[in-house]
Amino acid sequence: MNEMETDYLIVGGGIAGLSAGIALKNLNKTFVVAESTPEARPAGAGITLAANAMEAYAELGVEDLVRNAGRVLRKVAIEDQKGNALNRVDLRKMSKSRYNLGIHRAALHQALLQAVGVENVLWNKRSKSLKETQAGYTVEFEDGTQIKTKYLIVAEGIHSKLRTYFLPNSEIRYAGYTCWRGIAQTKTQLESSEEAVEIWGSQGRFGYVRVNDEQVYWFATAKFPQQSKEAAAFTLSDIKQRFSVYPKMVRELLAQTSEKSLLWNDIIDLKPIPQFAFGKAVLIGDAAHATTPNMGQGACQAIEDALELQRCLQLNGTVEKQFSEFEKRRKDRSQLIVKRSWSLGKLAESTSPLVVALRNTVLKLVPEKMNLKQMEQILNQPRF
């Protein structure tokens, strides 16, 4: 049996876990990141990191590393299925230095891995059981490895096994719609290469954003029963047919996507939980507050977690008190975003002609100043 000891164990090596690892490295803590996948490998499609995430990465010291792996975005737009603008926000009107970032998940993961140090990551470590000890915790993994740690950071994602040790009744919810994602291999000039676009129409939503000079990430959503066999069997041809009445750019992107890049998953979130901190253990990222992607804040909130963890671990007092302070700072904000995103998804996915007509009319009438103010509430991470 392979046994190890460390001061801090981060279980999960996704965006939350690696970002937390960067925070611990900045503080010269002794830590290990235990990741379930067998090795570092390209995975996933694209992602948009909002300005709050990039500002958090700036304080964590990795903004340039991450930005150089993606594509700077200055605008966010919502259109109807005819291509008419319903809503558009220019982030530069908040601050000339403010931007979002479109990036391939694999490129982001590689940048974070470089920052945290591959020597600090263990692969093929899927958690099996957790035992609380006087000194902290012992985590056993499916490969037989046991790691003893003084402090535990759970970053396993929405399906976290270790979360059930602390919160056995935590509930994962199906949002009522499913999602296909892909990467178009194209140098085709988008209407604006610095703009993230979402199209809200009768067949569902279609969004796209350039993540580098040769790739555009896209997603498509539609209402289906949970774990629908029909949705699971969708091919690119099916998606092309479903969204055939959408703007020309949609058809062009789908035409330049390979079948092997197509990903599918139901949209789910974690019903808000009562607690993040448990003495010498803390939940972060999707293990604590998984949200639907409607506000583009899932990964961003995980990155905010990492920054707040870095801040809290510099406060006076025990680590238990620091973890408790982390919960006070992060729980309300992250769960507000979970709730808002859930509600926004219901509105965006509506197929009722009356609701759609009313929604689109209201979106067109919202003043830009109001849009900017609402966005600032999300992008401005509180300082304590």
Coordinates of C-alpha atoms in Angstrom, one line a residue:
M1 CA 0.0 0.0 0.0
N2 CA 1.3 3.4 -1.0
E3 CA 1.1 5.9 1.9
M4 CA 1.9 9.6 1.9
E5 CA 1.7 12.6 4.2
T6 CA 1.1 16.3 3.4
D7 CA -0.1 19.5 5.1
Y8 CA -2.7 20.3 2.5
L9 CA -4.4 17.8 0.2
I10 CA -6.5 19.1 -2.7
V11 CA -8.7 16.3 -4.1
G12 CA -9.5 17.2 -7.7
G13 CA -7.2 18.6 -10.3
G14 CA -9.7 20.6 -12.4
I15 CA -9.9 24.4 -12.6
A16 CA -10.8 24.7 -8.9
G17 CA -8.2 22.3 -7.7
L18 CA -5.3 23.6 -9.8
S19 CA -6.2 27.2 -9.0
A20 CA -6.3 26.4 -5.3
G21 CA -2.9 24.7 -5.7
I22 CA -1.5 28.0 -7.2
A23 CA -2.8 29.8 -4.1
L24 CA -1.1 27.4 -1.8
K25 CA 2.1 27.5 -3.8
N26 CA 2.0 31.3 -3.6
L27 CA 1.9 31.0 0.2
N28 CA 4.7 28.4 0.3
K29 CA 2.4 25.7 1.7
T30 CA 3.2 22.0 1.5
F31 CA 0.5 20.5 -0.6
V32 CA -0.5 17.7 -3.1
V33 CA -3.2 17.8 -5.8
A34 CA -4.8 14.4 -6.3
E35 CA -6.5 14.1 -9.7
S36 CA -8.7 11.2 -10.8
T37 CA -7.7 11.1 -14.5
P38 CA -4.8 8.8 -15.4
E39 CA -2.7 11.6 -16.9
A40 CA -2.7 15.2 -18.1
R41 CA -4.6 15.1 -21.5
P42 CA -6.5 17.4 -23.8
A43 CA -10.2 17.3 -22.8
G44 CA -13.4 19.3 -23.1
A45 CA -14.3 22.0 -25.5
G46 CA -14.1 25.8 -24.8
I47 CA -14.9 28.1 -21.9
T48 CA -15.3 31.8 -21.3
L49 CA -13.5 33.2 -18.3
A50 CA -15.3 36.4 -17.3
A51 CA -13.4 39.5 -16.1
N52 CA -13.8 38.6 -12.4
A53 CA -11.9 35.4 -13.1
M54 CA -9.1 37.1 -15.0
E55 CA -8.8 39.7 -12.2
A56 CA -8.6 36.9 -9.7
Y57 CA -5.9 35.3 -11.8
A58 CA -4.1 38.6 -11.8
E59 CA -3.9 38.6 -8.0
L60 CA -2.9 34.9 -8.0
G61 CA 0.0 35.9 -10.3
V62 CA -1.0 33.9 -13.5
E63 CA -3.1 36.3 -15.5
D64 CA -0.5 36.6 -18.3
L65 CA 0.0 32.9 -18.5
V66 CA -3.7 32.2 -18.9
R67 CA -4.4 35.2 -21.2
N68 CA -1.7 34.1 -23.6
A69 CA -3.4 30.7 -24.0
G70 CA -6.7 32.2 -25.0
R71 CA -8.4 35.0 -26.9
V72 CA -9.4 38.4 -25.3
L73 CA -13.1 39.2 -25.5
R74 CA -14.4 42.8 -25.1
K75 CA -18.1 42.3 -25.8
V76 CA -21.0 40.1 -25.0
A77 CA -24.1 39.8 -27.3
I78 CA -27.5 38.2 -27.3
E79 CA -29.3 37.8 -30.6
D80 CA -32.6 36.4 -31.8
Q81 CA -32.6 33.5 -34.3
K82 CA -32.7 36.0 -37.2
G83 CA -29.5 37.6 -36.0
N84 CA -31.1 40.7 -34.7
A85 CA -29.3 42.1 -31.6
L86 CA -31.4 41.8 -28.4
N87 CA -28.7 42.9 -26.0
R88 CA -25.0 43.9 -26.2
V89 CA -22.5 44.9 -23.6
D90 CA -19.1 46.4 -24.2
L91 CA -16.9 45.6 -21.1
R92 CA -14.6 48.6 -21.9
K93 CA -17.4 50.9 -20.8
M94 CA -16.8 49.6 -17.3
S95 CA -13.1 49.8 -17.5
K96 CA -10.7 50.0 -20.5
S97 CA -8.6 47.3 -18.9
R98 CA -11.6 44.9 -18.3
Y99 CA -12.0 41.8 -20.6
N100 CA -13.3 38.3 -20.7
L101 CA -11.3 35.5 -22.2
G102 CA -12.3 32.7 -24.6
I103 CA -10.0 29.7 -24.1
H104 CA -10.0 25.9 -24.9
R105 CA -10.3 24.0 -21.6
A106 CA -7.3 21.9 -22.5
A107 CA -5.2 25.1 -22.9
L108 CA -6.4 26.5 -19.6
H109 CA -5.7 23.2 -17.8
Q110 CA -2.2 23.1 -19.3
A111 CA -1.5 26.7 -18.2
L112 CA -2.7 26.0 -14.7
L113 CA -0.7 22.8 -14.5
Q114 CA 2.4 24.7 -15.5
A115 CA 1.8 27.3 -12.8
V116 CA 1.1 24.8 -10.0
G117 CA 3.9 22.5 -11.0
V118 CA 3.5 19.0 -12.4
E119 CA 5.6 17.7 -9.5
N120 CA 2.8 18.7 -7.1
V121 CA 0.1 16.6 -8.9
L122 CA -0.7 12.9 -8.5
W123 CA -2.6 11.2 -11.3
N124 CA -5.1 8.3 -11.3
K125 CA -6.2 9.2 -7.8
R126 CA -10.0 8.7 -7.6
S127 CA -11.2 9.0 -4.0
K128 CA -12.7 6.0 -2.3
S129 CA -13.1 6.8 1.4
L130 CA -12.4 9.4 4.0
K131 CA -11.4 8.9 7.6
E132 CA -11.2 11.7 10.1
T133 CA -8.3 11.5 12.5
Q134 CA -7.0 13.6 15.4
A135 CA -4.3 15.0 13.1
G136 CA -6.7 15.7 10.2
Y137 CA -7.9 13.3 7.5
T138 CA -6.8 10.1 5.7
V139 CA -8.1 9.8 2.2
E140 CA -8.0 6.4 0.5
F141 CA -8.0 6.2 -3.3
E142 CA -9.3 3.4 -5.5
D143 CA -5.7 2.5 -6.5
G144 CA -4.9 1.7 -2.8
T145 CA -3.0 4.9 -2.1
Q146 CA -3.6 6.5 1.3
I147 CA -2.8 10.2 1.9
K148 CA -2.7 11.6 5.4
T149 CA -3.3 15.3 5.5
K150 CA -3.6 18.0 8.1
Y151 CA -6.1 19.9 6.0
L152 CA -8.4 18.8 3.2
I153 CA -9.6 20.9 0.2
V154 CA -12.4 19.1 -1.7
A155 CA -12.4 20.1 -5.4
E156 CA -13.8 17.0 -7.0
G157 CA -16.6 18.7 -8.9
I158 CA -20.4 18.4 -8.8
H159 CA -20.3 14.6 -8.4
S160 CA -17.9 14.8 -5.4
K161 CA -17.7 11.6 -3.4
L162 CA -16.0 13.3 -0.5
R163 CA -18.8 15.9 -0.2
T164 CA -21.2 13.1 0.7
Y165 CA -19.1 12.4 3.8
F166 CA -19.9 15.8 5.1
L167 CA -23.3 16.4 3.4
P168 CA -24.9 13.0 2.6
N169 CA -28.1 14.7 1.5
S170 CA -26.7 17.2 -1.0
E171 CA -28.9 17.2 -4.1
I172 CA -27.9 17.5 -7.8
R173 CA -30.7 19.0 -9.9
Y174 CA -31.5 18.7 -13.6
A175 CA -32.2 22.1 -15.2
G176 CA -34.6 20.8 -17.8
Y177 CA -32.4 21.1 -20.9
T178 CA -29.4 19.4 -22.4
C179 CA -26.3 20.7 -24.2
W180 CA -24.1 19.7 -27.1
R181 CA -20.6 21.3 -27.4
G182 CA -18.0 21.3 -30.1
I183 CA -14.9 23.0 -31.6
A184 CA -15.0 24.3 -35.1
Q185 CA -11.6 24.3 -36.9
T186 CA -11.9 27.5 -38.7
K187 CA -10.2 30.8 -39.5
T188 CA -13.5 32.2 -40.7
Q189 CA -13.8 35.9 -39.6
L190 CA -16.5 36.2 -37.0
E191 CA -18.5 39.4 -37.1
S192 CA -16.4 40.4 -34.1
S193 CA -13.5 38.3 -33.0
E194 CA -13.7 40.0 -29.6
E195 CA -17.3 39.1 -29.0
A196 CA -19.1 36.2 -27.3
V197 CA -22.4 35.6 -28.9
E198 CA -25.6 33.8 -27.8
I199 CA -28.6 33.2 -30.0
W200 CA -31.9 32.7 -28.3
G201 CA -34.4 31.1 -30.5
S202 CA -37.3 28.6 -30.9
Q203 CA -35.1 25.5 -31.1
G204 CA -32.9 26.4 -28.1
R205 CA -29.8 28.5 -27.6
F206 CA -26.7 28.5 -29.7
G207 CA -23.5 30.3 -28.6
Y208 CA -20.0 30.7 -29.9
V209 CA -16.7 32.4 -29.1
R210 CA -13.3 32.3 -30.7
V211 CA -10.7 30.6 -28.4
N212 CA -7.7 31.0 -30.6
D213 CA -6.7 31.9 -34.2
E214 CA -7.9 28.5 -35.6
Q215 CA -10.7 27.4 -33.3
V216 CA -14.2 28.6 -32.4
Y217 CA -16.0 27.0 -29.4
W218 CA -19.7 26.6 -29.8
F219 CA -22.6 25.1 -27.7
A220 CA -26.2 24.3 -28.4
T221 CA -29.0 23.7 -25.9
A222 CA -32.5 22.3 -26.1
K223 CA -35.2 21.1 -23.8
F224 CA -35.2 17.3 -23.4
P225 CA -36.1 14.9 -20.6
Q226 CA -33.2 14.0 -18.3
Q227 CA -30.7 11.5 -19.8
S228 CA -32.8 11.4 -23.1
K229 CA -31.7 8.6 -25.4
E230 CA -32.7 10.8 -28.3
A231 CA -30.5 13.7 -27.2
A232 CA -27.6 11.3 -26.5
A233 CA -27.9 9.9 -30.0
F234 CA -27.7 13.4 -31.7
T235 CA -25.1 13.6 -34.4
L236 CA -23.8 16.8 -36.0
S237 CA -26.3 16.2 -38.8
D238 CA -29.1 16.3 -36.2
I239 CA -27.8 19.5 -34.7
K240 CA -27.4 21.1 -38.1
Q241 CA -31.0 20.2 -38.9
R242 CA -32.4 21.5 -35.6
F243 CA -30.6 24.9 -35.9
S244 CA -30.9 25.2 -39.7
V245 CA -33.1 28.4 -39.5
Y246 CA -30.5 30.2 -37.3
P247 CA -28.0 32.7 -38.8
K248 CA -25.5 31.7 -41.4
M249 CA -22.6 31.7 -39.0
V250 CA -24.2 28.9 -37.0
R251 CA -24.4 26.7 -40.1
E252 CA -20.8 27.6 -41.1
L253 CA -19.4 26.7 -37.6
L254 CA -21.3 23.3 -37.6
A255 CA -20.0 22.5 -41.1
Q256 CA -16.4 23.0 -39.8
T257 CA -16.8 20.8 -36.8
S258 CA -15.7 17.2 -36.7
E259 CA -18.0 14.5 -35.3
K260 CA -15.3 13.3 -32.9
S261 CA -15.2 16.7 -31.2
L262 CA -18.9 16.6 -30.3
L263 CA -19.7 16.4 -26.6
W264 CA -23.0 16.0 -24.9
N265 CA -24.3 16.4 -21.3
D266 CA -27.4 17.3 -19.4
I267 CA -27.3 20.7 -17.7
I268 CA -27.3 20.2 -13.9
D269 CA -26.4 22.1 -10.8
L270 CA -26.0 21.6 -7.1
K271 CA -28.9 22.7 -4.9
P272 CA -27.4 25.3 -2.5
I273 CA -25.9 23.5 0.5
P274 CA -25.8 24.8 4.1
Q275 CA -22.1 24.7 4.7
F276 CA -18.7 24.8 2.9
A277 CA -16.3 24.5 5.8
F278 CA -16.0 21.6 8.2
G279 CA -13.2 22.1 10.7
K280 CA -10.1 21.1 8.9
A281 CA -11.8 20.5 5.6
V282 CA -13.4 22.8 3.0
L283 CA -15.4 22.4 -0.2
I284 CA -14.6 24.6 -3.2
G285 CA -15.6 24.9 -6.8
D286 CA -18.3 22.7 -8.2
A287 CA -18.1 20.5 -5.1
A288 CA -19.5 23.5 -3.2
H289 CA -21.6 25.5 -5.6
A290 CA -21.9 23.9 -9.1
T291 CA -24.1 26.2 -11.2
T292 CA -25.8 26.1 -14.6
P293 CA -23.7 27.8 -17.3
N294 CA -26.2 30.5 -18.1
M295 CA -24.2 33.3 -16.6
G296 CA -20.8 32.0 -17.6
Q297 CA -19.7 31.9 -14.0
G298 CA -19.1 28.3 -13.1
A299 CA -15.3 28.2 -13.5
C300 CA -15.2 31.9 -12.5
Q301 CA -16.6 31.2 -9.1
A302 CA -14.1 28.4 -8.6
I303 CA -11.3 30.8 -9.5
E304 CA -12.7 33.3 -7.0
D305 CA -12.6 30.5 -4.4
A306 CA -8.9 30.0 -5.0
L307 CA -8.2 33.7 -4.6
E308 CA -10.3 34.0 -1.4
L309 CA -8.6 30.9 -0.1
Q310 CA -5.3 32.6 -0.6
R311 CA -6.5 35.7 1.2
C312 CA -8.1 33.8 4.1
L313 CA -5.0 31.6 4.7
Q314 CA -3.0 34.8 5.4
L315 CA -5.4 35.9 8.3
N316 CA -4.5 35.4 11.9
G317 CA -5.8 32.3 13.7
T318 CA -6.1 28.6 13.0
V319 CA -6.7 27.1 9.6
E320 CA -10.1 26.0 10.9
K321 CA -10.9 29.6 11.5
Q322 CA -9.5 30.6 8.1
F323 CA -11.7 27.9 6.4
S324 CA -14.7 29.2 8.3
E325 CA -14.0 32.8 7.2
F326 CA -13.7 31.5 3.6
E327 CA -17.2 30.1 3.9
K328 CA -18.5 33.4 5.2
R329 CA -17.0 35.3 2.3
R330 CA -17.9 32.8 -0.5
K331 CA -21.1 31.1 0.4
D332 CA -23.7 33.9 -0.2
R333 CA -22.1 35.3 -3.3
S334 CA -21.6 31.9 -5.0
Q335 CA -25.1 30.7 -4.2
L336 CA -26.7 33.9 -5.4
I337 CA -25.1 33.2 -8.7
V338 CA -26.4 29.6 -8.7
K339 CA -29.9 30.9 -8.1
R340 CA -29.7 33.7 -10.7
S341 CA -28.3 31.4 -13.3
W342 CA -31.1 28.8 -12.6
S343 CA -33.7 31.5 -13.2
L344 CA -32.0 32.9 -16.2
G345 CA -31.9 29.5 -17.8
K346 CA -35.7 29.1 -17.4
L347 CA -36.2 32.4 -19.2
A348 CA -33.6 31.7 -22.0
E349 CA -34.9 28.2 -22.7
S350 CA -38.6 29.2 -22.9
T351 CA -40.3 28.1 -26.2
S352 CA -43.6 29.7 -25.5
P353 CA -44.2 32.2 -28.4
L354 CA -45.8 34.7 -26.0
V355 CA -43.0 34.5 -23.4
V356 CA -40.3 34.7 -26.2
A357 CA -41.9 37.7 -27.8
L358 CA -42.2 39.5 -24.4
R359 CA -38.7 38.5 -23.3
N360 CA -37.1 39.7 -26.6
T361 CA -39.0 43.0 -26.4
V362 CA -37.9 43.6 -22.9
L363 CA -34.2 42.7 -23.6
K364 CA -34.2 45.3 -26.5
L365 CA -35.5 48.0 -24.2
V366 CA -33.1 47.5 -21.3
P367 CA -30.7 50.6 -21.3
E368 CA -27.0 49.8 -21.7
K369 CA -26.3 51.5 -18.4
M370 CA -28.6 49.1 -16.6
N371 CA -26.9 46.1 -18.4
L372 CA -23.5 47.4 -17.3
K373 CA -24.7 47.9 -13.7
Q374 CA -26.1 44.4 -13.5
M375 CA -22.9 43.0 -15.0
E376 CA -20.8 44.9 -12.5
Q377 CA -22.6 43.3 -9.6
I378 CA -21.4 39.9 -10.9
L379 CA -17.9 40.9 -12.0
N380 CA -17.0 42.9 -8.9
Q381 CA -15.7 40.3 -6.3
P382 CA -16.2 41.7 -2.8
R383 CA -13.1 42.6 -0.8
F384 CA -13.3 42.1 3.0

